DNA sequence: GAGCCTACTTTCCAAAGGAGAGCATGAGAC
DNA sequence: GTCTCATGCTCTCCTTTGGAAAGTAGGCTC
């Protein structure tokens, strides 16, 4: 309200407050990382590699079960670019490519561990909530 | 390999190994929950509510900054259905709706805390990896 | 020389998501 | 009385993302 004098009277959805105690750059950066890392496929690949150690391209796909090859390629590339997985190409025919977690990938896997445990602990409560919500909607 | 005799010789991308030590039902359920919960907007809303306590609809949108109203509505509804947030409608004009984390939402926020710390701790390393990856691509 | 094997790539199509307008409705301005 | 605004959505386009399936390279086997 303080700076509403010069701003148009219209409600601005995209407006952002200027005064923030934390560093906005760091905030945005962390938010970007979260946006990339908090991806369904990233988490699932992370878990598969954490559990099985080194996996080949097709094996990762099989562990996940229902990922398309396009998304598998894309997500693995992104994770490689972010330094989460190491990609080892054995120059043989037919091609042989191994993927494994880097140290950073392992640490992220450890950080996500709590979320997995949470999901395992609360899946019953979540399903109950969904049922109750559905009943409430009627 | 054991059941390859009756299966077609073609490589089946969508195939899945039958012998697994863990319960496949639980595995699938947890995977589904992770797929829902490991959503960019869910995590960001969770953090905003964790940090600010109770927020109104438009305030949540402002904290996130770049979410569309459609996704905000949809994600909040999903989180409400999953029992992560409580939605309180004050029947006044103009409408006033409050959102706050439930106990379960708070526990999920705590579980994600490790991921936030990881992101804050490793953002420099990630950027370095990205730069190196880009240079490697040339 | 036909086919296979593997890690992709490409193409086409469906689904998800963003931008912006519209809606209901009563309080306050004029 | 009439006009406008404020708020939490909802609806309608239109762009981007993601899935399914076919294609590719190239040495190797039959």
Short mmCIF file of N, CA and C in Angstrom, two decimals, chain A residues 61-106:
data_model
loop_
_atom_site.label_atom_id
_atom_site.label_comp_id
_atom_site.label_asym_id
_atom_site.label_seq_id
_atom_site.Cartn_x
_atom_site.Cartn_y
_atom_site.Cartn_z
N UNK A 61 15.89 -47.35 -17.33
CA UNK A 61 14.52 -47.31 -17.83
C UNK A 61 13.67 -48.44 -17.27
N UNK A 62 14.26 -49.62 -17.18
CA UNK A 62 13.49 -50.76 -16.68
C UNK A 62 13.17 -50.61 -15.20
N UNK A 63 14.10 -50.09 -14.43
CA UNK A 63 13.83 -49.89 -13.00
C UNK A 63 12.67 -48.94 -12.79
N UNK A 64 12.62 -47.89 -13.62
CA UNK A 64 11.54 -46.91 -13.47
C UNK A 64 10.24 -47.45 -14.06
N UNK A 65 10.38 -48.24 -15.11
CA UNK A 65 9.20 -48.93 -15.64
C UNK A 65 8.42 -48.16 -16.66
N UNK A 66 8.02 -46.92 -16.34
CA UNK A 66 7.09 -46.24 -17.23
C UNK A 66 7.60 -44.88 -17.71
N UNK A 67 8.89 -44.78 -17.86
CA UNK A 67 9.43 -43.53 -18.37
C UNK A 67 9.69 -43.69 -19.87
N UNK A 68 9.43 -42.64 -20.62
CA UNK A 68 9.72 -42.70 -22.05
C UNK A 68 11.21 -42.50 -22.26
N UNK A 69 11.71 -43.03 -23.37
CA UNK A 69 13.14 -42.91 -23.63
C UNK A 69 13.55 -41.46 -23.77
N UNK A 70 12.66 -40.66 -24.33
CA UNK A 70 12.98 -39.25 -24.49
C UNK A 70 13.23 -38.59 -23.14
N UNK A 71 12.32 -38.84 -22.20
CA UNK A 71 12.47 -38.23 -20.88
C UNK A 71 13.66 -38.83 -20.14
N UNK A 72 13.93 -40.12 -20.38
CA UNK A 72 15.08 -40.73 -19.72
C UNK A 72 16.36 -40.07 -20.21
N UNK A 73 16.49 -39.93 -21.51
CA UNK A 73 17.66 -39.25 -22.06
C UNK A 73 17.78 -37.84 -21.52
N UNK A 74 16.67 -37.12 -21.58
CA UNK A 74 16.69 -35.71 -21.17
C UNK A 74 17.04 -35.55 -19.69
N UNK A 75 16.40 -36.37 -18.86
CA UNK A 75 16.63 -36.25 -17.43
C UNK A 75 18.06 -36.65 -17.07
N UNK A 76 18.55 -37.72 -17.71
CA UNK A 76 19.93 -38.14 -17.42
C UNK A 76 20.91 -37.06 -17.85
N UNK A 77 20.66 -36.43 -18.99
CA UNK A 77 21.54 -35.35 -19.45
C UNK A 77 21.53 -34.19 -18.46
N UNK A 78 20.33 -33.85 -18.01
CA UNK A 78 20.22 -32.75 -17.05
C UNK A 78 20.98 -33.08 -15.77
N UNK A 79 20.80 -34.31 -15.31
CA UNK A 79 21.48 -34.71 -14.08
C UNK A 79 22.99 -34.75 -14.29
N UNK A 80 23.41 -35.14 -15.49
CA UNK A 80 24.84 -35.14 -15.77
C UNK A 80 25.36 -33.70 -15.76
N UNK A 81 24.59 -32.80 -16.40
CA UNK A 81 25.01 -31.39 -16.45
C UNK A 81 25.08 -30.80 -15.05
N UNK A 82 24.18 -31.21 -14.18
CA UNK A 82 24.16 -30.68 -12.82
C UNK A 82 25.18 -31.37 -11.91
N UNK A 83 25.85 -32.37 -12.47
CA UNK A 83 26.87 -33.05 -11.68
C UNK A 83 26.32 -34.07 -10.72
N UNK A 84 25.12 -34.57 -10.99
CA UNK A 84 24.52 -35.56 -10.09
C UNK A 84 24.88 -36.98 -10.50
N UNK A 85 25.02 -37.21 -11.80
CA UNK A 85 25.39 -38.54 -12.26
C UNK A 85 26.64 -38.44 -13.14
N UNK A 86 27.40 -39.54 -13.15
CA UNK A 86 28.56 -39.64 -14.04
C UNK A 86 28.19 -40.59 -15.18
N UNK A 87 28.51 -40.18 -16.37
CA UNK A 87 28.16 -40.96 -17.57
C UNK A 87 29.45 -41.51 -18.16
N UNK A 88 29.52 -42.84 -18.24
CA UNK A 88 30.73 -43.48 -18.75
C UNK A 88 30.38 -44.22 -20.03
N UNK A 89 31.03 -43.83 -21.13
CA UNK A 89 30.77 -44.46 -22.42
C UNK A 89 31.89 -45.45 -22.70
N UNK A 90 31.50 -46.71 -22.89
CA UNK A 90 32.48 -47.72 -23.32
C UNK A 90 32.37 -47.82 -24.84
N UNK A 91 33.42 -47.44 -25.55
CA UNK A 91 33.32 -47.38 -27.02
C UNK A 91 33.36 -48.76 -27.65
N UNK A 92 32.30 -49.48 -27.46
CA UNK A 92 32.18 -50.83 -28.06
C UNK A 92 30.92 -50.87 -28.91
N UNK A 93 30.82 -51.90 -29.68
CA UNK A 93 29.63 -52.12 -30.50
C UNK A 93 29.02 -53.44 -30.10
N UNK A 94 27.73 -53.44 -29.72
CA UNK A 94 26.82 -52.29 -29.59
C UNK A 94 27.20 -51.39 -28.44
N UNK A 95 26.76 -50.13 -28.47
CA UNK A 95 27.16 -49.16 -27.45
C UNK A 95 26.86 -49.61 -26.04
N UNK A 96 27.68 -49.18 -25.13
CA UNK A 96 27.53 -49.53 -23.73
C UNK A 96 27.81 -48.27 -22.91
N UNK A 97 26.79 -47.77 -22.20
CA UNK A 97 26.94 -46.55 -21.41
C UNK A 97 26.51 -46.83 -19.98
N UNK A 98 27.37 -46.49 -19.04
CA UNK A 98 27.06 -46.68 -17.63
C UNK A 98 26.73 -45.35 -16.97
N UNK A 99 25.77 -45.41 -16.05
CA UNK A 99 25.44 -44.23 -15.25
C UNK A 99 25.60 -44.59 -13.78
N UNK A 100 26.22 -43.66 -13.03
CA UNK A 100 26.26 -43.85 -11.58
C UNK A 100 26.26 -42.50 -10.91
N UNK A 101 25.85 -42.50 -9.64
CA UNK A 101 25.78 -41.24 -8.92
C UNK A 101 27.17 -40.71 -8.63
N UNK A 102 27.31 -39.41 -8.72
CA UNK A 102 28.52 -38.78 -8.23
C UNK A 102 28.38 -38.62 -6.72
N UNK A 103 29.42 -38.04 -6.12
CA UNK A 103 29.33 -37.80 -4.68
C UNK A 103 28.17 -36.85 -4.38
N UNK A 104 28.03 -35.82 -5.23
CA UNK A 104 26.96 -34.86 -5.02
C UNK A 104 25.60 -35.52 -5.19
N UNK A 105 25.50 -36.40 -6.18
CA UNK A 105 24.25 -37.12 -6.37
C UNK A 105 23.91 -37.97 -5.16
N UNK A 106 24.93 -38.59 -4.59
CA UNK A 106 24.68 -39.41 -3.41
C UNK A 106 24.20 -38.56 -2.25
#
